[in-house]
JSON list of C-alpha atoms in Angstrom, two decimals:
[
{"chain": "A", "resi": 48, "resn": "MET", "atom": "CA", "xyz": [-45.62, -67.76, 41.95]},
{"chain": "A", "resi": 49, "resn": "ARG", "atom": "CA", "xyz": [-43.98, -70.25, 39.60]},
{"chain": "A", "resi": 50, "resn": "ARG", "atom": "CA", "xyz": [-40.23, -70.56, 39.94]},
{"chain": "A", "resi": 51, "resn": "SER", "atom": "CA", "xyz": [-38.15, -70.08, 36.83]},
{"chain": "A", "resi": 52, "resn": "LEU", "atom": "CA", "xyz": [-36.03, -72.99, 35.66]},
{"chain": "A", "resi": 53, "resn": "ILE", "atom": "CA", "xyz": [-32.75, -72.27, 33.90]},
{"chain": "A", "resi": 54, "resn": "MET", "atom": "CA", "xyz": [-31.35, -75.42, 32.32]},
{"chain": "A", "resi": 55, "resn": "GLY", "atom": "CA", "xyz": [-28.16, -75.74, 30.31]},
{"chain": "A", "resi": 56, "resn": "ASN", "atom": "CA", "xyz": [-28.26, -78.28, 27.49]},
{"chain": "A", "resi": 57, "resn": "TRP", "atom": "CA", "xyz": [-24.65, -79.02, 26.63]},
{"chain": "A", "resi": 58, "resn": "LYS", "atom": "CA", "xyz": [-25.58, -81.27, 23.71]},
{"chain": "A", "resi": 59, "resn": "LEU", "atom": "CA", "xyz": [-22.48, -83.06, 22.31]},
{"chain": "A", "resi": 60, "resn": "ASN", "atom": "CA", "xyz": [-20.01, -80.85, 24.16]},
{"chain": "A", "resi": 61, "resn": "GLY", "atom": "CA", "xyz": [-17.97, -80.95, 27.33]},
{"chain": "A", "resi": 62, "resn": "SER", "atom": "CA", "xyz": [-15.16, -82.78, 29.09]},
{"chain": "A", "resi": 63, "resn": "LEU", "atom": "CA", "xyz": [-14.32, -83.84, 32.62]},
{"chain": "A", "resi": 64, "resn": "SER", "atom": "CA", "xyz": [-12.19, -80.74, 33.13]},
{"chain": "A", "resi": 65, "resn": "MET", "atom": "CA", "xyz": [-14.94, -78.46, 31.83]},
{"chain": "A", "resi": 66, "resn": "LEU", "atom": "CA", "xyz": [-17.45, -80.17, 34.10]},
{"chain": "A", "resi": 67, "resn": "ALA", "atom": "CA", "xyz": [-15.29, -79.65, 37.18]},
{"chain": "A", "resi": 68, "resn": "GLU", "atom": "CA", "xyz": [-14.64, -75.99, 36.40]},
{"chain": "A", "resi": 69, "resn": "PHE", "atom": "CA", "xyz": [-18.29, -75.34, 35.61]},
{"chain": "A", "resi": 70, "resn": "ILE", "atom": "CA", "xyz": [-19.61, -76.96, 38.79]},
{"chain": "A", "resi": 71, "resn": "THR", "atom": "CA", "xyz": [-17.08, -75.11, 40.95]},
{"chain": "A", "resi": 72, "resn": "SER", "atom": "CA", "xyz": [-17.96, -71.72, 39.47]},
{"chain": "A", "resi": 73, "resn": "LEU", "atom": "CA", "xyz": [-21.70, -72.36, 39.52]},
{"chain": "A", "resi": 74, "resn": "SER", "atom": "CA", "xyz": [-21.59, -73.59, 43.13]},
{"chain": "A", "resi": 75, "resn": "ASP", "atom": "CA", "xyz": [-19.78, -70.42, 44.20]},
{"chain": "A", "resi": 76, "resn": "GLN", "atom": "CA", "xyz": [-22.66, -68.28, 42.87]},
{"chain": "A", "resi": 77, "resn": "ILE", "atom": "CA", "xyz": [-25.70, -70.45, 43.59]},
{"chain": "A", "resi": 78, "resn": "ASP", "atom": "CA", "xyz": [-26.71, -68.72, 46.83]},
{"chain": "A", "resi": 79, "resn": "ALA", "atom": "CA", "xyz": [-27.43, -65.54, 44.86]},
{"chain": "A", "resi": 80, "resn": "LEU", "atom": "CA", "xyz": [-29.91, -67.40, 42.65]},
{"chain": "A", "resi": 81, "resn": "LYS", "atom": "CA", "xyz": [-32.52, -68.37, 45.24]},
{"chain": "A", "resi": 82, "resn": "MET", "atom": "CA", "xyz": [-35.51, -67.27, 43.18]},
{"chain": "A", "resi": 83, "resn": "CYS", "atom": "CA", "xyz": [-34.94, -69.75, 40.37]},
{"chain": "A", "resi": 84, "resn": "ASP", "atom": "CA", "xyz": [-34.03, -73.39, 39.89]},
{"chain": "A", "resi": 85, "resn": "ILE", "atom": "CA", "xyz": [-30.83, -74.38, 38.12]},
{"chain": "A", "resi": 86, "resn": "ALA", "atom": "CA", "xyz": [-30.00, -77.54, 36.19]},
{"chain": "A", "resi": 87, "resn": "ILE", "atom": "CA", "xyz": [-27.36, -78.67, 33.73]},
{"chain": "A", "resi": 88, "resn": "ALA", "atom": "CA", "xyz": [-27.62, -81.42, 31.13]},
{"chain": "A", "resi": 89, "resn": "PRO", "atom": "CA", "xyz": [-24.12, -82.60, 30.24]},
{"chain": "A", "resi": 90, "resn": "PRO", "atom": "CA", "xyz": [-23.65, -85.69, 28.04]},
{"chain": "A", "resi": 91, "resn": "ALA", "atom": "CA", "xyz": [-24.88, -88.77, 29.90]},
{"chain": "A", "resi": 92, "resn": "VAL", "atom": "CA", "xyz": [-21.36, -90.17, 30.39]},
{"chain": "A", "resi": 93, "resn": "TYR", "atom": "CA", "xyz": [-20.63, -87.26, 32.75]},
{"chain": "A", "resi": 94, "resn": "LEU", "atom": "CA", "xyz": [-23.75, -87.48, 34.92]},
{"chain": "A", "resi": 95, "resn": "HIS", "atom": "CA", "xyz": [-22.30, -89.80, 37.55]},
{"chain": "A", "resi": 96, "resn": "GLU", "atom": "CA", "xyz": [-19.19, -87.66, 37.95]},
{"chain": "A", "resi": 97, "resn": "ALA", "atom": "CA", "xyz": [-21.32, -84.53, 38.13]},
{"chain": "A", "resi": 98, "resn": "LYS", "atom": "CA", "xyz": [-23.39, -86.12, 40.89]},
{"chain": "A", "resi": 99, "resn": "ARG", "atom": "CA", "xyz": [-20.19, -86.97, 42.77]},
{"chain": "A", "resi": 100, "resn": "GLN", "atom": "CA", "xyz": [-18.87, -83.42, 42.51]},
{"chain": "A", "resi": 101, "resn": "LEU", "atom": "CA", "xyz": [-22.06, -81.58, 43.37]},
{"chain": "A", "resi": 102, "resn": "LYS", "atom": "CA", "xyz": [-22.18, -80.60, 47.02]},
{"chain": "A", "resi": 103, "resn": "ASN", "atom": "CA", "xyz": [-25.18, -78.27, 46.72]},
{"chain": "A", "resi": 104, "resn": "ASP", "atom": "CA", "xyz": [-28.63, -79.70, 46.11]},
{"chain": "A", "resi": 105, "resn": "ARG", "atom": "CA", "xyz": [-29.70, -76.40, 44.56]},
{"chain": "A", "resi": 106, "resn": "ILE", "atom": "CA", "xyz": [-28.02, -77.52, 41.32]},
{"chain": "A", "resi": 107, "resn": "SER", "atom": "CA", "xyz": [-29.88, -80.35, 39.61]},
{"chain": "A", "resi": 108, "resn": "LEU", "atom": "CA", "xyz": [-28.85, -82.68, 36.82]},
{"chain": "A", "resi": 109, "resn": "ALA", "atom": "CA", "xyz": [-30.69, -83.46, 33.61]},
{"chain": "A", "resi": 110, "resn": "ALA", "atom": "CA", "xyz": [-30.24, -86.06, 30.91]},
{"chain": "A", "resi": 111, "resn": "GLN", "atom": "CA", "xyz": [-30.53, -85.16, 27.25]},
{"chain": "A", "resi": 112, "resn": "ASN", "atom": "CA", "xyz": [-32.53, -88.21, 26.18]},
{"chain": "A", "resi": 113, "resn": "VAL", "atom": "CA", "xyz": [-33.98, -91.52, 27.36]},
{"chain": "A", "resi": 114, "resn": "ASP", "atom": "CA", "xyz": [-35.30, -94.70, 25.78]},
{"chain": "A", "resi": 115, "resn": "PHE", "atom": "CA", "xyz": [-38.94, -95.76, 26.12]},
{"chain": "A", "resi": 116, "resn": "ASN", "atom": "CA", "xyz": [-37.87, -99.28, 27.06]},
{"chain": "A", "resi": 117, "resn": "THR", "atom": "CA", "xyz": [-36.91, -100.24, 30.60]},
{"chain": "A", "resi": 118, "resn": "GLY", "atom": "CA", "xyz": [-34.37, -102.90, 29.62]},
{"chain": "A", "resi": 119, "resn": "GLY", "atom": "CA", "xyz": [-33.45, -105.54, 27.09]},
{"chain": "A", "resi": 120, "resn": "ALA", "atom": "CA", "xyz": [-31.66, -105.82, 23.75]},
{"chain": "A", "resi": 121, "resn": "PHE", "atom": "CA", "xyz": [-31.56, -102.12, 22.87]},
{"chain": "A", "resi": 122, "resn": "THR", "atom": "CA", "xyz": [-27.90, -101.37, 22.19]},
{"chain": "A", "resi": 123, "resn": "GLY", "atom": "CA", "xyz": [-26.75, -97.90, 23.14]},
{"chain": "A", "resi": 124, "resn": "GLU", "atom": "CA", "xyz": [-29.93, -96.87, 24.95]},
{"chain": "A", "resi": 125, "resn": "LEU", "atom": "CA", "xyz": [-30.46, -95.68, 28.52]},
{"chain": "A", "resi": 126, "resn": "SER", "atom": "CA", "xyz": [-33.51, -96.37, 30.67]},
{"chain": "A", "resi": 127, "resn": "PRO", "atom": "CA", "xyz": [-35.16, -93.88, 33.05]},
{"chain": "A", "resi": 128, "resn": "GLN", "atom": "CA", "xyz": [-34.09, -95.94, 36.06]},
{"chain": "A", "resi": 129, "resn": "MET", "atom": "CA", "xyz": [-30.45, -95.86, 34.94]},
{"chain": "A", "resi": 130, "resn": "LEU", "atom": "CA", "xyz": [-30.56, -92.09, 34.58]},
{"chain": "A", "resi": 131, "resn": "LYS", "atom": "CA", "xyz": [-32.22, -91.71, 37.97]},
{"chain": "A", "resi": 132, "resn": "GLU", "atom": "CA", "xyz": [-29.55, -93.88, 39.58]},
{"chain": "A", "resi": 133, "resn": "VAL", "atom": "CA", "xyz": [-26.71, -91.68, 38.28]},
{"chain": "A", "resi": 134, "resn": "GLY", "atom": "CA", "xyz": [-28.32, -88.49, 39.52]},
{"chain": "A", "resi": 135, "resn": "ALA", "atom": "CA", "xyz": [-30.70, -87.15, 36.89]},
{"chain": "A", "resi": 136, "resn": "LYS", "atom": "CA", "xyz": [-33.77, -85.26, 38.12]},
{"chain": "A", "resi": 137, "resn": "TYR", "atom": "CA", "xyz": [-34.93, -83.99, 34.73]},
{"chain": "A", "resi": 138, "resn": "VAL", "atom": "CA", "xyz": [-34.86, -85.59, 31.28]},
{"chain": "A", "resi": 139, "resn": "ILE", "atom": "CA", "xyz": [-35.10, -83.65, 28.03]},
{"chain": "A", "resi": 140, "resn": "ILE", "atom": "CA", "xyz": [-37.33, -85.33, 25.44]},
{"chain": "A", "resi": 141, "resn": "GLY", "atom": "CA", "xyz": [-38.60, -84.33, 22.03]},
{"chain": "A", "resi": 142, "resn": "HIS", "atom": "CA", "xyz": [-35.77, -81.95, 21.17]},
{"chain": "A", "resi": 143, "resn": "SER", "atom": "CA", "xyz": [-35.98, -80.93, 17.52]},
{"chain": "A", "resi": 144, "resn": "GLU", "atom": "CA", "xyz": [-32.51, -82.33, 16.86]},
{"chain": "A", "resi": 145, "resn": "ARG", "atom": "CA", "xyz": [-33.70, -85.75, 17.97]},
{"chain": "A", "resi": 146, "resn": "ARG", "atom": "CA", "xyz": [-36.96, -85.43, 16.08]},
{"chain": "A", "resi": 147, "resn": "SER", "atom": "CA", "xyz": [-35.01, -84.55, 12.94]},
{"chain": "A", "resi": 148, "resn": "TYR", "atom": "CA", "xyz": [-31.77, -86.55, 13.11]},
{"chain": "A", "resi": 149, "resn": "HIS", "atom": "CA", "xyz": [-33.24, -89.64, 14.80]},
{"chain": "A", "resi": 150, "resn": "GLN", "atom": "CA", "xyz": [-36.75, -89.56, 13.32]},
{"chain": "A", "resi": 151, "resn": "GLU", "atom": "CA", "xyz": [-38.41, -89.49, 16.72]},
{"chain": "A", "resi": 152, "resn": "THR", "atom": "CA", "xyz": [-42.20, -89.34, 16.53]},
{"chain": "A", "resi": 153, "resn": "ASN", "atom": "CA", "xyz": [-44.83, -87.67, 18.69]},
{"chain": "A", "resi": 154, "resn": "GLU", "atom": "CA", "xyz": [-46.06, -91.11, 19.72]},
{"chain": "A", "resi": 155, "resn": "GLY", "atom": "CA", "xyz": [-42.60, -92.32, 20.75]},
{"chain": "A", "resi": 156, "resn": "ILE", "atom": "CA", "xyz": [-42.02, -89.12, 22.70]},
{"chain": "A", "resi": 157, "resn": "ALA", "atom": "CA", "xyz": [-45.34, -89.63, 24.49]},
{"chain": "A", "resi": 158, "resn": "LYS", "atom": "CA", "xyz": [-44.15, -93.10, 25.55]},
{"chain": "A", "resi": 159, "resn": "LYS", "atom": "CA", "xyz": [-41.00, -91.55, 26.98]},
{"chain": "A", "resi": 160, "resn": "PHE", "atom": "CA", "xyz": [-43.04, -88.91, 28.81]},
{"chain": "A", "resi": 161, "resn": "ALA", "atom": "CA", "xyz": [-45.28, -91.54, 30.40]},
{"chain": "A", "resi": 162, "resn": "LEU", "atom": "CA", "xyz": [-42.35, -93.73, 31.45]},
{"chain": "A", "resi": 163, "resn": "LEU", "atom": "CA", "xyz": [-40.50, -90.80, 33.00]},
{"chain": "A", "resi": 164, "resn": "LYS", "atom": "CA", "xyz": [-43.56, -89.91, 35.07]},
{"chain": "A", "resi": 165, "resn": "GLU", "atom": "CA", "xyz": [-43.83, -93.52, 36.24]},
{"chain": "A", "resi": 166, "resn": "THR", "atom": "CA", "xyz": [-40.15, -93.48, 37.24]},
{"chain": "A", "resi": 167, "resn": "GLY", "atom": "CA", "xyz": [-40.41, -90.24, 39.20]},
{"chain": "A", "resi": 168, "resn": "LEU", "atom": "CA", "xyz": [-38.30, -88.16, 36.82]},
{"chain": "A", "resi": 169, "resn": "ILE", "atom": "CA", "xyz": [-39.39, -84.79, 35.48]},
{"chain": "A", "resi": 170, "resn": "PRO", "atom": "CA", "xyz": [-39.85, -84.62, 31.70]},
{"chain": "A", "resi": 171, "resn": "VAL", "atom": "CA", "xyz": [-38.71, -81.52, 29.85]},
{"chain": "A", "resi": 172, "resn": "LEU", "atom": "CA", "xyz": [-40.86, -81.76, 26.74]},
{"chain": "A", "resi": 173, "resn": "CYS", "atom": "CA", "xyz": [-39.51, -79.78, 23.79]},
{"chain": "A", "resi": 174, "resn": "ILE", "atom": "CA", "xyz": [-41.97, -78.57, 21.17]},
{"chain": "A", "resi": 175, "resn": "GLY", "atom": "CA", "xyz": [-41.78, -76.07, 18.34]},
{"chain": "A", "resi": 176, "resn": "GLU", "atom": "CA", "xyz": [-42.34, -75.29, 14.71]},
{"chain": "A", "resi": 177, "resn": "SER", "atom": "CA", "xyz": [-40.07, -75.01, 11.67]},
{"chain": "A", "resi": 178, "resn": "GLU", "atom": "CA", "xyz": [-39.36, -71.75, 9.85]},
{"chain": "A", "resi": 179, "resn": "THR", "atom": "CA", "xyz": [-41.72, -72.75, 7.03]},
{"chain": "A", "resi": 180, "resn": "GLU", "atom": "CA", "xyz": [-44.50, -73.62, 9.47]},
{"chain": "A", "resi": 181, "resn": "ASN", "atom": "CA", "xyz": [-43.97, -70.33, 11.27]},
{"chain": "A", "resi": 182, "resn": "ALA", "atom": "CA", "xyz": [-44.20, -68.40, 8.00]},
{"chain": "A", "resi": 183, "resn": "GLN", "atom": "CA", "xyz": [-47.44, -70.22, 7.18]},
{"chain": "A", "resi": 184, "resn": "GLY", "atom": "CA", "xyz": [-48.99, -69.24, 10.50]},
{"chain": "A", "resi": 185, "resn": "LEU", "atom": "CA", "xyz": [-49.03, -72.84, 11.76]},
{"chain": "A", "resi": 186, "resn": "THR", "atom": "CA", "xyz": [-47.15, -72.35, 15.04]},
{"chain": "A", "resi": 187, "resn": "GLN", "atom": "CA", "xyz": [-50.10, -73.08, 17.32]},
{"chain": "A", "resi": 188, "resn": "THR", "atom": "CA", "xyz": [-51.29, -75.97, 15.15]},
{"chain": "A", "resi": 189, "resn": "ILE", "atom": "CA", "xyz": [-47.89, -77.68, 15.28]},
{"chain": "A", "resi": 190, "resn": "CYS", "atom": "CA", "xyz": [-47.42, -77.11, 19.01]},
{"chain": "A", "resi": 191, "resn": "ALA", "atom": "CA", "xyz": [-50.93, -78.41, 19.70]},
{"chain": "A", "resi": 192, "resn": "LYS", "atom": "CA", "xyz": [-50.27, -81.57, 17.69]},
{"chain": "A", "resi": 193, "resn": "GLN", "atom": "CA", "xyz": [-47.08, -82.26, 19.65]},
{"chain": "A", "resi": 194, "resn": "LEU", "atom": "CA", "xyz": [-48.85, -81.64, 22.97]},
{"chain": "A", "resi": 195, "resn": "ASP", "atom": "CA", "xyz": [-51.92, -83.67, 22.00]},
{"chain": "A", "resi": 196, "resn": "ALA", "atom": "CA", "xyz": [-49.82, -86.84, 21.74]},
{"chain": "A", "resi": 197, "resn": "ILE", "atom": "CA", "xyz": [-48.99, -86.46, 25.45]},
{"chain": "A", "resi": 198, "resn": "LEU", "atom": "CA", "xyz": [-52.54, -85.52, 26.40]},
{"chain": "A", "resi": 199, "resn": "ALA", "atom": "CA", "xyz": [-53.96, -88.53, 24.54]},
{"chain": "A", "resi": 200, "resn": "LYS", "atom": "CA", "xyz": [-51.65, -90.97, 26.33]},
{"chain": "A", "resi": 201, "resn": "CYS", "atom": "CA", "xyz": [-51.36, -89.40, 29.76]},
{"chain": "A", "resi": 202, "resn": "GLY", "atom": "CA", "xyz": [-54.12, -86.80, 30.22]},
{"chain": "A", "resi": 203, "resn": "PRO", "atom": "CA", "xyz": [-53.70, -83.19, 31.41]},
{"chain": "A", "resi": 204, "resn": "ASP", "atom": "CA", "xyz": [-52.79, -84.17, 34.99]},
{"chain": "A", "resi": 205, "resn": "ALA", "atom": "CA", "xyz": [-49.49, -85.55, 33.66]},
{"chain": "A", "resi": 206, "resn": "PHE", "atom": "CA", "xyz": [-48.33, -81.97, 33.18]},
{"chain": "A", "resi": 207, "resn": "LYS", "atom": "CA", "xyz": [-48.28, -81.45, 36.95]},
{"chain": "A", "resi": 208, "resn": "ASN", "atom": "CA", "xyz": [-44.62, -81.29, 37.99]},
{"chain": "A", "resi": 209, "resn": "SER", "atom": "CA", "xyz": [-43.54, -81.32, 34.35]},
{"chain": "A", "resi": 210, "resn": "VAL", "atom": "CA", "xyz": [-41.71, -78.86, 32.13]},
{"chain": "A", "resi": 211, "resn": "ILE", "atom": "CA", "xyz": [-42.43, -77.76, 28.57]},
{"chain": "A", "resi": 212, "resn": "ALA", "atom": "CA", "xyz": [-39.75, -76.02, 26.53]},
{"chain": "A", "resi": 213, "resn": "TYR", "atom": "CA", "xyz": [-40.99, -74.02, 23.54]},
{"chain": "A", "resi": 214, "resn": "GLU", "atom": "CA", "xyz": [-38.14, -74.04, 21.05]},
{"chain": "A", "resi": 215, "resn": "PRO", "atom": "CA", "xyz": [-38.94, -72.63, 17.61]},
{"chain": "A", "resi": 216, "resn": "ILE", "atom": "CA", "xyz": [-36.78, -74.81, 15.37]},
{"chain": "A", "resi": 217, "resn": "TRP", "atom": "CA", "xyz": [-35.72, -71.86, 13.23]},
{"chain": "A", "resi": 218, "resn": "ALA", "atom": "CA", "xyz": [-34.15, -70.21, 16.29]},
{"chain": "A", "resi": 219, "resn": "ILE", "atom": "CA", "xyz": [-32.12, -73.15, 17.61]},
{"chain": "A", "resi": 220, "resn": "GLY", "atom": "CA", "xyz": [-28.41, -72.58, 17.12]},
{"chain": "A", "resi": 221, "resn": "THR", "atom": "CA", "xyz": [-29.03, -69.96, 14.43]},
{"chain": "A", "resi": 222, "resn": "GLY", "atom": "CA", "xyz": [-28.52, -66.78, 16.41]},
{"chain": "A", "resi": 223, "resn": "LYS", "atom": "CA", "xyz": [-32.11, -65.81, 15.53]},
{"chain": "A", "resi": 224, "resn": "ALA", "atom": "CA", "xyz": [-34.64, -65.66, 18.33]},
{"chain": "A", "resi": 225, "resn": "ALA", "atom": "CA", "xyz": [-38.35, -65.03, 18.46]},
{"chain": "A", "resi": 226, "resn": "THR", "atom": "CA", "xyz": [-39.24, -61.67, 19.93]},
{"chain": "A", "resi": 227, "resn": "ALA", "atom": "CA", "xyz": [-40.30, -61.75, 23.55]},
{"chain": "A", "resi": 228, "resn": "SER", "atom": "CA", "xyz": [-43.86, -60.80, 22.63]},
{"chain": "A", "resi": 229, "resn": "GLU", "atom": "CA", "xyz": [-44.03, -63.53, 19.97]},
{"chain": "A", "resi": 230, "resn": "ALA", "atom": "CA", "xyz": [-42.80, -66.10, 22.45]},
{"chain": "A", "resi": 231, "resn": "GLN", "atom": "CA", "xyz": [-45.26, -64.90, 25.10]},
{"chain": "A", "resi": 232, "resn": "LYS", "atom": "CA", "xyz": [-48.21, -65.48, 22.75]},
{"chain": "A", "resi": 233, "resn": "VAL", "atom": "CA", "xyz": [-47.10, -69.06, 22.12]},
{"chain": "A", "resi": 234, "resn": "HIS", "atom": "CA", "xyz": [-46.44, -69.71, 25.81]},
{"chain": "A", "resi": 235, "resn": "ALA", "atom": "CA", "xyz": [-49.89, -68.42, 26.75]},
{"chain": "A", "resi": 236, "resn": "PHE", "atom": "CA", "xyz": [-51.42, -70.72, 24.13]},
{"chain": "A", "resi": 237, "resn": "ILE", "atom": "CA", "xyz": [-49.44, -73.72, 25.43]},
{"chain": "A", "resi": 238, "resn": "ARG", "atom": "CA", "xyz": [-50.50, -73.03, 29.02]},
{"chain": "A", "resi": 239, "resn": "GLN", "atom": "CA", "xyz": [-54.16, -72.86, 28.03]},
{"chain": "A", "resi": 240, "resn": "HIS", "atom": "CA", "xyz": [-53.95, -75.91, 25.78]},
{"chain": "A", "resi": 241, "resn": "VAL", "atom": "CA", "xyz": [-52.39, -78.34, 28.26]},
{"chain": "A", "resi": 242, "resn": "SER", "atom": "CA", "xyz": [-54.44, -77.27, 31.27]},
{"chain": "A", "resi": 243, "resn": "LYS", "atom": "CA", "xyz": [-57.81, -78.10, 29.69]},
{"chain": "A", "resi": 244, "resn": "GLY", "atom": "CA", "xyz": [-59.46, -75.66, 32.07]},
{"chain": "A", "resi": 245, "resn": "LYS", "atom": "CA", "xyz": [-57.71, -76.97, 35.18]},
{"chain": "A", "resi": 246, "resn": "ASP", "atom": "CA", "xyz": [-56.34, -73.92, 36.99]},
{"chain": "A", "resi": 247, "resn": "GLU", "atom": "CA", "xyz": [-53.92, -75.97, 39.07]},
{"chain": "A", "resi": 248, "resn": "ILE", "atom": "CA", "xyz": [-52.13, -77.14, 35.93]},
{"chain": "A", "resi": 249, "resn": "ALA", "atom": "CA", "xyz": [-52.23, -73.76, 34.22]},
{"chain": "A", "resi": 250, "resn": "GLU", "atom": "CA", "xyz": [-50.75, -72.04, 37.25]},
{"chain": "A", "resi": 251, "resn": "THR", "atom": "CA", "xyz": [-47.98, -74.53, 37.95]},
{"chain": "A", "resi": 252, "resn": "VAL", "atom": "CA", "xyz": [-46.69, -76.01, 34.68]},
{"chain": "A", "resi": 253, "resn": "ILE", "atom": "CA", "xyz": [-43.27, -74.54, 33.88]},
{"chain": "A", "resi": 254, "resn": "ILE", "atom": "CA", "xyz": [-42.90, -73.36, 30.28]},
{"chain": "A", "resi": 255, "resn": "GLN", "atom": "CA", "xyz": [-39.37, -72.44, 29.26]},
{"chain": "A", "resi": 256, "resn": "TYR", "atom": "CA", "xyz": [-38.24, -70.63, 26.14]},
{"chain": "A", "resi": 257, "resn": "GLY", "atom": "CA", "xyz": [-35.34, -72.00, 24.11]},
{"chain": "A", "resi": 258, "resn": "GLY", "atom": "CA", "xyz": [-33.76, -70.90, 20.87]},
{"chain": "A", "resi": 259, "resn": "SER", "atom": "CA", "xyz": [-30.73, -68.59, 20.88]},
{"chain": "A", "resi": 260, "resn": "VAL", "atom": "CA", "xyz": [-31.30, -67.37, 24.44]},
{"chain": "A", "resi": 261, "resn": "ASN", "atom": "CA", "xyz": [-28.26, -65.46, 25.63]},
{"chain": "A", "resi": 262, "resn": "ALA", "atom": "CA", "xyz": [-27.13, -62.97, 28.25]},
{"chain": "A", "resi": 263, "resn": "SER", "atom": "CA", "xyz": [-28.10, -60.06, 26.01]},
{"chain": "A", "resi": 264, "resn": "ASN", "atom": "CA", "xyz": [-31.73, -60.98, 25.35]},
{"chain": "A", "resi": 265, "resn": "ALA", "atom": "CA", "xyz": [-32.73, -62.97, 28.45]},
{"chain": "A", "resi": 266, "resn": "ASP", "atom": "CA", "xyz": [-34.16, -59.93, 30.28]},
{"chain": "A", "resi": 267, "resn": "GLU", "atom": "CA", "xyz": [-36.74, -59.38, 27.55]},
{"chain": "A", "resi": 268, "resn": "PHE", "atom": "CA", "xyz": [-38.00, -62.95, 27.64]},
{"chain": "A", "resi": 269, "resn": "PHE", "atom": "CA", "xyz": [-38.19, -63.25, 31.42]},
{"chain": "A", "resi": 270, "resn": "ALA", "atom": "CA", "xyz": [-40.25, -60.06, 31.69]},
{"chain": "A", "resi": 271, "resn": "GLU", "atom": "CA", "xyz": [-43.14, -61.92, 30.03]},
{"chain": "A", "resi": 272, "resn": "LYS", "atom": "CA", "xyz": [-45.62, -63.50, 32.45]},
{"chain": "A", "resi": 273, "resn": "ASP", "atom": "CA", "xyz": [-45.83, -66.94, 30.82]},
{"chain": "A", "resi": 274, "resn": "ILE", "atom": "CA", "xyz": [-42.10, -67.48, 30.22]},
{"chain": "A", "resi": 275, "resn": "ASP", "atom": "CA", "xyz": [-40.72, -69.46, 33.15]},
{"chain": "A", "resi": 276, "resn": "GLY", "atom": "CA", "xyz": [-37.00, -69.56, 32.44]},
{"chain": "A", "resi": 277, "resn": "ALA", "atom": "CA", "xyz": [-35.01, -71.00, 29.57]},
{"chain": "A", "resi": 278, "resn": "LEU", "atom": "CA", "xyz": [-33.55, -74.12, 28.06]},
{"chain": "A", "resi": 279, "resn": "VAL", "atom": "CA", "xyz": [-30.16, -72.75, 27.10]},
{"chain": "A", "resi": 280, "resn": "GLY", "atom": "CA", "xyz": [-27.97, -74.26, 24.40]},
{"chain": "A", "resi": 281, "resn": "GLY", "atom": "CA", "xyz": [-24.73, -72.65, 23.26]},
{"chain": "A", "resi": 282, "resn": "ALA", "atom": "CA", "xyz": [-24.75, -69.98, 25.97]},
{"chain": "A", "resi": 283, "resn": "SER", "atom": "CA", "xyz": [-24.71, -72.70, 28.64]},
{"chain": "A", "resi": 284, "resn": "LEU", "atom": "CA", "xyz": [-21.19, -73.81, 27.69]},
{"chain": "A", "resi": 285, "resn": "LYS", "atom": "CA", "xyz": [-19.62, -70.75, 29.32]},
{"chain": "A", "resi": 286, "resn": "VAL", "atom": "CA", "xyz": [-20.44, -70.55, 32.99]},
{"chain": "A", "resi": 287, "resn": "ASN", "atom": "CA", "xyz": [-20.37, -66.74, 33.15]},
{"chain": "A", "resi": 288, "resn": "ASP", "atom": "CA", "xyz": [-22.89, -66.46, 30.31]},
{"chain": "A", "resi": 289, "resn": "PHE", "atom": "CA", "xyz": [-25.08, -69.09, 31.93]},
{"chain": "A", "resi": 290, "resn": "LEU", "atom": "CA", "xyz": [-24.93, -67.25, 35.26]},
{"chain": "A", "resi": 291, "resn": "LYS", "atom": "CA", "xyz": [-25.94, -63.97, 33.62]},
{"chain": "A", "resi": 292, "resn": "ILE", "atom": "CA", "xyz": [-29.03, -65.65, 32.16]},
{"chain": "A", "resi": 293, "resn": "ALA", "atom": "CA", "xyz": [-29.91, -67.09, 35.57]},
{"chain": "A", "resi": 294, "resn": "GLN", "atom": "CA", "xyz": [-29.40, -63.68, 37.17]},
{"chain": "A", "resi": 295, "resn": "SER", "atom": "CA", "xyz": [-31.84, -62.20, 34.64]},
{"chain": "A", "resi": 296, "resn": "ALA", "atom": "CA", "xyz": [-34.42, -64.78, 35.69]},
{"chain": "A", "resi": 297, "resn": "VAL", "atom": "CA", "xyz": [-33.93, -63.90, 39.36]},
{"chain": "A", "resi": 298, "resn": "ALA", "atom": "CA", "xyz": [-34.30, -60.19, 38.64]},
{"chain": "A", "resi": 299, "resn": "ALA", "atom": "CA", "xyz": [-37.55, -60.80, 36.76]},
{"chain": "A", "resi": 300, "resn": "LYS", "atom": "CA", "xyz": [-39.03, -62.59, 39.79]},
{"chain": "A", "resi": 301, "resn": "THR", "atom": "CA", "xyz": [-38.00, -59.97, 42.34]},
{"chain": "A", "resi": 302, "resn": "PHE", "atom": "CA", "xyz": [-39.08, -56.66, 40.81]}
]
């Protein structure tokens, strides 16, 4: 059985005091969450301090972005090796906010994916369609195009020990979420598309849902067979809300 992964993406939020309080509260409850994996992605400046404070290896760290260069004259960028050194296990790439605000392309994201795999970090590849594309019935077409850039560069085996986060753009930070059944259909398509007939990949690749996941709707999503946890945005900024989402994932795996 695949383990669920609940990851909190703090985006441009947080402080040292918030980090300390969050880690303390999460550490106190982690033993009750044995059926799922937990990770937080604070801003990169806090990763080293988070690593220092974490005493429990059940809580992993994630970075919110990475450059596709390993070093050189690239002001403001961070390499995979740097992120690994300060404690990151996972790295989020392809988030719609980066695709939109920073004009990131499928090809550039594929370079990041490949470099993360070479460095021994786990990519969390975000994919998803806009509201207009959804209304036009293009969800699968858009997701396939984003996945195909990775497949073309790395092949299907690259999705072993990797994470995909389906985040419909129209649901991110809007309070609107896809229904659980809608999300399940997309997740099933993603699983089939990346595996290319290889059962080992289909059975093991973790596919999270993201987009206005909260403590009130998490149960519905985690009841679906192809939804393996969540990439949580706003609801990850309050530790009690984040814990409730994780508890929902545990309950879904133990019924």
